[in-house]
Amino acid sequence: MHPSPRHDQVRGGHPRRLRLRSLILLVVLLPTLGMLAMATVLASEALTTRDSARRVDARVATLGALADARVVLVNERTTSGVLVFATELGFDEEELLDFTGTDHRSELLASRTAVDTSAILRSLPAMADHRSRLHDVREAVDEGTASSSQVVSIYDDLTAAVDQAWTDEFDQLQDDLRSGEVTGSLQNRAGALRAAFAAQRWGMTQASLVIELYETETSDPATEIQVIAAGARYHAAVETLEDVRGPIANEVWDDYLSDPAVRRFGRDLEEVEEELVSGPSLVLEDPATFQQSLADAEVWAAGLGDLVRAAAQDLSTETVQQERDAANSLQVRVGAAGVLTLLSLAGAVLLTRNMTRPVRRLEEAASQIRAGQFDLEPIETGGPRELADTAVAFNEMTATLASVETYATTLADAPEDPLLDHPIPGRTGQALQVALNRLRSSIRQAEKRRGELEVVATHDALTGLFNRSAALTMIGHDLAAAERSDGAVMALFIDLDEFKPINDQYGHAAGDDALRLVADALRETTREADVVARIGGDEFLVAGAVADDAGEVEGLAERIRDAIGSTRLGTVDGPIGLHCSIGMALSLPGDSVDLLVQRADAAMYDAKKQGRDRIAWARSERMRPSQP
């Protein structure tokens, strides 16, 4: 029996109604599925953030332990050096105790115990490699047969191993931070930790070198230069800390600077730096003063260790807070996804009824939007009033999405394109445009700030010349290029003559004016391609590629000397002239940046010995590295 046409129409229409209902359900649920997918991604990100935080905490603990290990090594080195020095002067330990009031033997035993019980030191391969040497040096110290050079050598090797381990661990920390979703503040805390360790490292290095100068009782130009260089690096690290240290480190730093022992030792170091060139230092010549300074140094060094631990605690605290924020955000978003799911299901139930052609047109348009096609023909607004209103709103949103897509693409490729000034249609478009305009403004500000930070990081704030770090990097590039082209690189080390009297008589403002005048003279006399830098105090450096022509270098040095000599500094007593001494050096095959600059520096000191206001060549044959 054949079915009647009416029965066939009913059977044929029913599947169409079910299919349309299913399509509508999918359209309604797609945003929900997207939210669920987003919640899954956020959960994964939260887990990643948590794991990253745990790794960061572990590495921060290791970095703190390494910083503490460095302190105990330096303590043992200092105490051993005092006992060796006393032995060389003919003092026994009882006489040393009576003279200083300090039981250095007890302090030495305590510092040795701290070194031997340090788990982080025991785990270092370098400690195992040097354990036999350390044992021999300790025995020699106890027997009174050790020399200062033996003590310096073993502890320099061990502290260098600790420094390398700290650097390697910090690099791993940076990798962990880059692999997770971290905030800029977390990067700042990591930068503060690095700067705090650099301050500890170079501050304690400078203090150890000053003690070494006292113990050797001989003038060692190389050690004196190292004292000044270590001090410059210490001050650079402290300046970096000013911008990035966290609340805990900030409090520790303020307490540290207010400690009288810290202030006294800081003044002692400044006195040593200033008088290494101009004359004998009271700190280095008077045993009683030196003993007080040595006691202050223990407080000074301990405070630097506290600063490193405080910076590490700031980083750990920031990491934990980020982990909590990620967890809270996850809860909010998952909750929103759940609410959206319930609302979508309710809407699906209401919408699952017989629909007409306008619904299918909406479904087709929605599929295109889902596929990322926003530039659509407007949907016809026929059918029931509700569907007509929906079509109008859909058309408006489609236009908004198309405009947002164009706006976002243009913003990514050309943030200054005039097209971005055109309004986005619709209320939603207006709201989105506010957010996008803020993003546009943020991009502009970020680009501006990046440029400003680059200038700050590479230039001296007072003179506007390159700073030491930037200059050494660029000279390194010039040396590499010269090596490839068989050329040479010159280095002119320039030091103002009688600069300290200017500061003493007319004040630091006059000294700053003198440094700016020297910088102007250098700009006027050097070539555009030359590296012109202020590398510290009243010391300047000019470097650049030359054709291995000594006459060209000497001519430039004379022009610089004449330009500075013709400069007049205005003072309350009238204009006074400025003069400088210049050391010249040409790079040799295989030269490093440090060696080239050291040779020019040594030549500058030769110029000063010849009577100041002179130029002098480096004694290249003496400064070459020894052959193996």
XYZ file of C-alpha atoms in Angstrom:
628
model
C 0.000 0.000 0.000
C 1.467 3.358 -1.039
C 1.517 6.162 1.486
C -0.669 9.127 0.812
C 1.007 12.408 -0.286
C -0.033 13.990 3.000
C 1.611 11.225 5.017
C 4.811 11.549 2.912
C 4.950 15.294 3.520
C 4.644 14.714 7.244
C 7.440 12.139 7.250
C 9.568 14.283 4.948
C 9.075 17.437 7.062
C 9.904 15.862 10.426
C 13.593 15.121 9.697
C 14.001 18.669 8.387
C 12.669 20.048 11.686
C 15.054 17.840 13.681
C 18.039 18.840 11.542
C 17.233 22.547 11.870
C 16.836 22.158 15.627
C 20.219 20.474 15.829
C 21.860 23.238 13.826
C 20.385 25.911 16.091
C 21.559 23.978 19.134
C 25.088 23.843 17.735
C 25.085 27.574 17.011
C 23.973 28.322 20.563
C 26.425 25.921 22.166
C 29.478 26.868 20.104
C 30.331 29.893 22.300
C 29.926 27.645 25.331
C 32.279 25.096 23.851
C 34.705 27.904 23.165
C 34.507 29.018 26.798
C 35.068 25.456 27.974
C 38.075 25.181 25.693
C 39.328 28.491 27.066
C 38.814 27.215 30.621
C 40.875 24.137 29.743
C 43.646 26.328 28.340
C 43.537 28.542 31.423
C 43.732 25.491 33.681
C 46.779 24.325 31.764
C 48.325 27.785 32.057
C 47.622 27.829 35.790
C 49.371 24.489 36.183
C 52.287 25.774 34.131
C 52.457 28.907 36.281
C 52.378 26.816 39.451
C 55.138 24.498 38.256
C 57.168 27.481 37.084
C 56.703 29.118 40.497
C 57.937 25.979 42.245
C 60.995 25.818 40.004
C 61.650 29.508 40.586
C 61.379 29.028 44.372
C 63.850 26.141 44.234
C 66.295 28.121 42.121
C 65.936 31.187 44.345
C 66.808 29.006 47.346
C 69.876 27.690 45.499
C 70.934 31.231 44.530
C 70.607 32.342 48.148
C 72.681 29.378 49.314
C 75.387 30.201 46.743
C 75.452 33.826 47.901
C 75.845 32.637 51.524
C 78.588 30.232 50.420
C 80.460 33.117 48.849
C 80.291 35.016 52.139
C 81.729 32.145 54.199
C 84.536 31.638 51.662
C 85.449 35.328 51.825
C 85.320 35.215 55.637
C 87.778 32.315 55.717
C 89.982 34.046 53.159
C 90.034 37.308 55.153
C 90.780 35.651 58.492
C 93.460 33.416 56.950
C 95.028 36.462 55.321
C 95.159 38.324 58.642
C 96.931 35.399 60.352
C 99.401 35.015 57.453
C 100.108 38.745 57.493
C 100.663 38.694 61.242
C 103.080 35.776 60.870
C 105.013 37.644 58.151
C 105.296 40.645 60.519
C 106.593 38.415 63.323
C 103.444 38.463 65.514
C 102.328 35.285 67.219
C 98.608 34.706 67.778
C 98.676 35.904 71.406
C 100.342 39.152 70.404
C 97.812 39.551 67.582
C 94.981 39.000 70.079
C 96.423 41.633 72.438
C 96.898 44.093 69.577
C 93.526 43.711 67.853
C 91.312 42.486 70.668
C 89.940 39.832 68.291
C 90.448 36.058 68.532
C 91.236 35.498 64.854
C 92.002 31.806 65.437
C 88.464 31.212 66.757
C 87.020 33.172 63.865
C 89.101 31.121 61.428
C 87.875 27.831 62.926
C 84.275 29.065 62.764
C 84.624 30.151 59.138
C 86.264 26.830 58.197
C 83.401 24.960 59.833
C 80.921 27.078 57.860
C 82.754 26.256 54.624
C 83.038 22.534 55.379
C 79.389 22.168 56.412
C 77.994 24.122 53.461
C 75.943 21.648 51.427
C 76.020 23.848 48.351
C 79.833 24.060 48.459
C 80.148 20.295 48.848
C 78.024 19.851 45.725
C 80.287 22.038 43.572
C 82.709 20.083 41.336
C 85.288 22.864 41.823
C 85.307 22.231 45.584
C 86.142 18.581 44.996
C 88.841 19.588 42.489
C 90.463 22.055 44.894
C 89.868 20.240 48.206
C 93.440 18.959 48.354
C 94.839 22.459 47.693
C 92.527 23.925 50.317
C 93.702 21.350 52.862
C 97.346 22.147 52.085
C 96.813 25.904 52.388
C 94.971 25.470 55.694
C 97.835 23.364 57.059
C 100.347 25.961 55.892
C 98.319 28.726 57.589
C 98.220 26.718 60.829
C 101.960 26.008 60.637
C 102.820 29.619 59.815
C 104.408 28.733 56.459
C 101.672 30.022 54.124
C 102.162 33.060 51.886
C 99.605 35.702 51.036
C 99.700 34.674 47.365
C 98.785 31.076 48.283
C 95.792 32.254 50.282
C 94.630 34.634 47.551
C 95.016 32.000 44.818
C 92.958 29.190 46.403
C 90.108 31.412 47.580
C 90.014 33.328 44.285
C 89.556 29.999 42.486
C 86.807 28.870 44.874
C 84.883 32.160 44.792
C 85.174 32.193 40.995
C 83.604 28.718 40.946
C 80.772 29.930 43.189
C 80.254 32.991 40.956
C 80.062 30.780 37.875
C 77.619 28.417 39.566
C 75.472 31.405 40.592
C 75.508 32.751 37.034
C 74.561 29.357 35.588
C 71.732 28.955 38.107
C 70.463 32.483 37.399
C 70.460 31.741 33.652
C 68.281 28.688 34.378
C 66.029 30.918 36.485
C 65.675 33.314 33.547
C 64.772 30.373 31.297
C 62.096 29.299 33.799
C 60.686 32.828 33.892
C 60.616 33.035 30.108
C 58.875 29.665 29.830
C 56.012 30.713 32.139
C 53.414 33.488 31.995
C 55.248 36.020 34.162
C 54.598 39.672 34.869
C 56.987 42.543 34.362
C 57.280 42.966 38.132
C 58.595 39.399 38.409
C 61.269 40.201 35.835
C 62.102 43.303 37.898
C 62.509 41.187 41.024
C 64.830 38.830 39.122
C 66.804 41.859 37.936
C 67.015 43.086 41.540
C 68.383 39.709 42.637
C 71.037 39.808 39.913
C 71.992 43.392 40.842
C 72.122 42.527 44.566
C 74.482 39.611 43.894
C 76.625 41.819 41.653
C 76.810 44.394 44.464
C 77.821 41.656 46.908
C 80.338 40.149 44.501
C 82.105 43.337 43.453
C 81.802 45.049 46.824
C 83.438 42.125 48.598
C 85.984 41.806 45.762
C 86.978 45.443 46.250
C 87.220 44.989 50.019
C 89.382 41.853 49.612
C 91.701 43.669 47.191
C 92.098 46.567 49.627
C 93.011 44.097 52.396
C 95.452 42.422 49.972
C 97.122 45.801 49.315
C 97.553 46.337 53.044
C 98.912 42.849 53.666
C 101.466 42.958 50.832
C 102.688 46.436 51.909
C 103.820 47.063 48.321
C 102.407 49.185 45.536
C 100.803 46.976 42.910
C 99.369 49.036 39.996
C 97.429 46.063 38.679
C 95.741 45.467 42.038
C 95.068 49.181 42.422
C 93.350 49.250 39.018
C 91.318 46.195 40.052
C 90.254 48.008 43.248
C 88.947 50.955 41.227
C 87.299 48.693 38.613
C 85.593 46.577 41.294
C 84.330 49.746 42.967
C 82.893 50.995 39.672
C 81.045 47.715 39.161
C 79.771 47.795 42.732
C 78.387 51.314 42.283
C 76.841 50.351 38.933
C 75.058 47.424 40.606
C 73.815 49.705 43.399
C 72.478 52.180 40.817
C 70.609 49.355 39.090
C 69.089 48.331 42.426
C 67.622 51.825 42.888
C 65.071 51.149 40.123
C 64.185 47.477 40.589
C 64.503 46.425 44.231
C 61.375 45.176 45.974
C 59.876 46.155 49.339
C 61.853 43.666 51.461
C 65.168 44.512 49.770
C 64.307 48.208 50.036
C 63.835 47.941 53.817
C 67.029 45.902 54.243
C 68.949 48.385 52.069
C 67.737 51.387 54.108
C 68.743 49.665 57.375
C 72.081 48.718 55.818
C 72.897 52.275 54.782
C 71.986 53.589 58.221
C 74.482 51.273 60.002
C 77.484 53.319 61.300
C 79.940 50.499 60.549
C 78.718 50.354 56.940
C 79.068 54.107 56.552
C 82.575 54.067 58.020
C 83.742 51.238 55.785
C 82.174 52.877 52.751
C 84.130 56.056 53.498
C 87.298 53.978 53.943
C 86.826 52.419 50.492
C 86.216 55.836 48.926
C 89.363 57.159 50.614
C 91.410 54.250 49.305
C 90.083 54.772 45.763
C 90.837 58.506 45.832
C 94.283 58.200 47.381
C 95.612 55.219 45.417
C 96.618 57.744 42.734
C 97.235 60.944 44.733
C 99.075 59.583 47.754
C 99.211 57.165 50.695
C 95.986 56.075 52.368
C 95.483 56.346 56.121
C 93.468 53.135 55.958
C 96.369 51.308 54.299
C 99.131 52.780 56.484
C 97.745 52.927 60.016
C 97.315 49.437 61.584
C 94.824 50.651 64.175
C 92.692 52.344 61.550
C 92.977 49.267 59.361
C 91.891 47.022 62.248
C 88.763 49.143 62.795
C 88.106 49.071 59.055
C 88.528 45.291 59.026
C 85.907 44.950 61.776
C 83.568 47.277 59.893
C 84.113 45.203 56.749
C 82.536 42.171 58.429
C 79.339 44.159 59.074
C 79.497 45.620 55.566
C 79.874 42.182 53.932
C 77.153 40.616 56.107
C 74.772 43.386 55.069
C 75.413 42.710 51.396
C 74.569 39.052 52.029
C 71.344 40.144 53.741
C 70.539 42.264 50.692
C 70.889 39.250 48.375
C 68.631 37.176 50.612
C 66.074 39.996 50.757
C 66.062 40.312 46.963
C 65.586 36.550 46.730
C 62.670 36.750 49.185
C 61.081 39.541 47.101
C 61.311 37.331 44.017
C 59.852 34.336 45.859
C 57.009 36.444 47.301
C 56.176 37.861 43.872
C 56.158 34.359 42.382
C 53.761 33.041 45.034
C 51.469 36.029 44.510
C 51.402 35.419 40.757
C 50.500 31.780 41.383
C 47.607 32.868 43.620
C 46.385 35.407 41.071
C 46.410 32.742 38.362
C 44.388 30.386 40.577
C 41.824 33.100 41.371
C 41.503 34.027 37.719
C 40.996 30.376 36.855
C 38.132 30.063 39.359
C 36.396 33.165 38.012
C 36.688 32.098 34.403
C 35.617 28.518 35.029
C 32.620 29.836 36.977
C 31.742 32.160 34.114
C 32.030 29.265 31.698
C 29.625 27.237 33.854
C 27.079 30.077 34.001
C 27.364 30.589 30.259
C 26.805 26.867 29.713
C 23.573 26.916 31.746
C 22.325 30.037 29.995
C 23.149 28.572 26.593
C 21.262 25.359 27.359
C 18.205 27.363 28.482
C 18.371 29.427 25.315
C 18.696 26.303 23.219
C 15.493 24.879 24.710
C 13.599 28.109 23.879
C 14.962 28.255 20.350
C 14.318 24.618 19.415
C 11.064 25.150 17.580
C 10.013 25.401 13.976
C 11.999 28.133 12.222
C 11.676 29.677 8.820
C 14.161 30.760 6.207
C 15.537 33.723 8.190
C 16.833 31.274 10.802
C 18.700 29.317 8.148
C 20.183 32.497 6.765
C 21.321 33.357 10.272
C 22.814 29.885 10.664
C 24.692 30.160 7.382
C 26.001 33.606 8.309
C 27.033 32.337 11.750
C 28.977 29.499 10.113
C 30.841 32.031 8.027
C 31.610 34.124 11.096
C 32.793 30.986 12.864
C 35.136 30.368 9.948
C 36.585 33.857 10.366
C 34.740 35.501 7.450
C 33.450 38.842 8.743
C 32.918 40.737 5.472
C 29.391 39.441 4.721
C 26.418 40.709 2.756
C 23.689 42.019 5.124
C 21.096 39.434 6.109
C 17.516 40.081 4.964
C 15.364 41.290 7.850
C 12.197 39.431 6.872
C 10.221 37.067 9.047
C 8.872 37.575 12.592
C 9.719 40.756 14.460
C 12.105 38.965 16.823
C 14.019 37.448 13.923
C 14.076 40.759 12.099
C 15.534 42.486 15.159
C 18.069 39.652 15.449
C 19.036 40.079 11.814
C 19.531 43.823 12.321
C 21.701 43.200 15.382
C 23.627 40.454 13.575
C 24.316 42.766 10.649
C 25.555 45.438 13.050
C 27.790 42.977 14.917
C 29.158 41.578 11.660
C 30.109 45.080 10.588
C 31.668 45.655 13.997
C 33.699 42.425 13.831
C 34.879 43.247 10.310
C 35.976 46.698 11.480
C 37.642 45.264 14.584
C 39.502 42.728 12.455
C 40.698 45.505 10.116
C 41.576 47.701 13.103
C 43.507 44.917 14.884
C 45.414 43.949 11.739
C 46.311 47.568 11.031
C 47.285 48.132 14.672
C 49.667 45.174 14.529
C 51.259 46.221 11.224
C 51.102 50.045 11.281
C 50.091 51.615 14.628
C 50.260 55.136 13.144
C 47.951 54.440 10.148
C 45.227 57.158 9.870
C 42.701 54.357 9.342
C 42.844 53.704 13.091
C 41.277 57.120 13.709
C 38.032 56.087 11.979
C 35.234 55.055 14.392
C 34.132 51.408 14.627
C 30.371 51.105 13.991
C 27.885 50.010 16.656
C 27.787 50.331 20.428
C 29.974 47.295 20.894
C 32.368 48.719 18.333
C 32.570 51.954 20.288
C 33.330 50.067 23.498
C 35.941 47.929 21.761
C 37.491 50.995 20.172
C 38.091 52.487 23.612
C 40.016 49.371 24.618
C 41.868 49.208 21.306
C 42.782 52.884 21.514
C 44.199 52.263 24.972
C 46.190 49.378 23.556
C 47.399 51.650 20.759
C 48.468 54.249 23.314
C 50.205 51.550 25.362
C 52.130 50.371 22.293
C 53.281 53.929 21.630
C 54.311 54.440 25.238
C 56.093 51.082 25.315
C 58.069 51.954 22.185
C 58.979 55.329 23.650
C 59.942 53.806 26.974
C 62.040 51.134 25.286
C 63.982 53.832 23.464
C 64.462 55.779 26.694
C 65.616 52.674 28.566
C 68.082 51.851 25.804
C 69.606 55.335 26.132
C 69.734 55.060 29.937
C 71.356 51.623 29.755
C 74.086 52.672 27.300
C 74.835 56.334 28.106
C 76.366 58.251 30.974
C 73.710 60.413 32.639
C 76.002 63.404 33.271
C 77.775 63.815 29.919
C 75.504 61.975 27.506
C 78.493 59.919 26.273
C 78.482 56.139 26.135
C 78.977 54.436 29.492
C 81.710 51.882 30.205
C 79.620 48.789 29.505
C 78.317 50.030 26.147
C 81.761 51.278 25.130
C 83.482 47.955 25.868
C 80.821 46.080 23.893
C 81.270 48.322 20.826
C 85.069 48.134 21.050
C 84.724 44.356 21.086
C 82.813 44.551 17.781
C 85.508 46.846 16.336
C 88.253 44.414 17.402
C 86.436 41.506 15.744
C 86.019 43.519 12.516
C 89.674 44.610 12.625
C 90.770 40.989 13.065
C 88.857 40.014 9.923
C 90.197 42.920 7.834
C 93.787 42.927 9.178
C 93.165 46.424 10.526
C 93.681 47.868 13.958
C 91.729 49.563 16.710
C 93.039 52.556 18.633
C 92.294 53.299 22.269
C 92.871 56.712 23.869
C 92.561 56.726 27.672
C 91.964 60.339 28.794
C 92.200 61.501 32.402
C 91.721 65.106 33.581
C 94.698 66.601 35.374
C 94.075 68.182 38.767
C 90.381 67.345 38.714
C 90.134 66.671 42.447
C 91.257 70.223 43.374
C 88.460 71.604 41.196
C 85.901 69.585 43.160
C 87.536 70.487 46.473
C 87.832 74.234 45.783
C 84.727 74.954 43.691
C 82.378 72.109 44.533
C 81.028 69.098 42.696
C 78.782 71.249 40.494
C 81.904 72.852 39.015
C 83.417 69.391 38.640
C 80.307 68.254 36.742
C 80.570 71.324 34.478
C 84.207 70.436 33.780
C 83.242 66.893 32.798
C 80.547 68.212 30.463
C 83.040 70.602 28.831
C 85.443 67.706 28.272
C 82.610 65.661 26.745
C 81.802 68.553 24.364
C 85.468 68.805 23.377
C 85.598 65.084 22.658
C 82.484 65.265 20.479
C 83.977 68.116 18.456
C 87.354 66.459 17.845
C 86.474 62.802 17.279
C 85.099 61.077 14.244
C 81.451 60.122 13.938
C 82.316 56.418 13.917
C 84.519 56.630 17.027
C 83.384 55.238 20.377
C 83.461 58.136 22.864
C 82.685 57.204 26.469
C 82.990 58.280 30.049
C 84.125 55.189 31.911
C 84.156 56.559 35.443
C 85.027 59.675 37.464
C 87.160 61.962 35.316
C 88.273 59.164 32.961
C 87.212 59.056 29.319
C 87.869 56.639 26.485
C 87.997 57.180 22.725
C 88.315 54.149 20.467
C 87.814 53.348 16.826
C 89.108 51.547 13.781
C 92.285 52.933 12.173
C 94.631 51.856 9.406
C 97.339 50.808 11.885
C 98.715 54.347 11.531
C 100.435 55.642 14.670
C 100.580 59.140 13.231
C 96.813 59.248 12.766
C 96.268 58.175 16.376
C 98.834 60.607 17.731
C 97.317 63.448 15.697
C 93.874 62.738 17.127
C 95.289 62.624 20.655
C 96.985 65.996 20.151
C 93.747 67.522 18.824
C 91.881 66.250 21.849
C 94.556 67.548 24.219
C 94.520 70.942 22.495
C 90.704 71.103 22.492
C 90.528 70.339 26.213
C 93.430 72.669 26.920
C 91.633 75.538 25.157
C 88.495 74.956 27.234
C 87.820 77.362 30.088
C 85.737 76.507 33.135
C 83.886 79.419 34.687
C 84.381 79.713 38.448
C 83.857 82.312 41.162
C 87.556 83.158 40.753
C 87.239 83.564 37.005
C 87.856 81.161 34.116
C 90.377 78.383 34.686
C 91.941 76.091 32.109
C 91.508 72.349 31.869
C 94.265 69.893 31.026
C 94.454 66.177 30.495
C 96.868 63.277 30.136
C 96.251 60.811 27.316
C 97.467 57.247 26.938
C 97.507 55.796 23.387
C 97.423 52.166 22.325
C 96.937 50.257 19.061
C 95.463 46.780 19.105
C 97.722 43.808 18.543
C 96.647 40.474 17.036
C 94.684 38.520 19.612
C 94.060 41.528 21.849
C 90.979 41.469 24.074
C 89.012 44.607 24.899
C 90.270 44.613 28.485
C 93.901 44.244 27.429
C 93.683 47.065 24.877
C 92.077 49.408 27.424
C 94.558 48.398 30.143
C 97.478 49.233 27.850
C 96.005 52.629 27.058
C 95.365 53.178 30.784
C 98.951 52.277 31.638
C 100.162 54.682 28.936
C 98.033 57.441 30.479
C 99.798 56.902 33.807
C 103.138 57.161 31.951
C 101.950 60.496 30.531
C 101.145 61.741 34.039
C 104.571 60.633 35.290
C 106.161 62.667 32.476
C 104.640 65.839 33.891
C 100.864 65.722 33.056
C 99.214 67.526 30.114
C 100.987 65.069 27.835
C 100.317 62.133 25.556
C 102.178 58.844 25.733
C 102.214 55.567 23.847
C 101.658 52.223 25.494
C 104.736 50.097 26.004
C 103.246 47.354 23.818
C 106.061 44.867 24.173
C 105.666 44.869 27.952
C 101.857 44.609 27.871
C 101.544 41.654 25.527
C 100.239 38.449 27.113
C 102.977 35.978 27.992
C 103.534 33.156 25.537
C 102.645 29.623 26.632
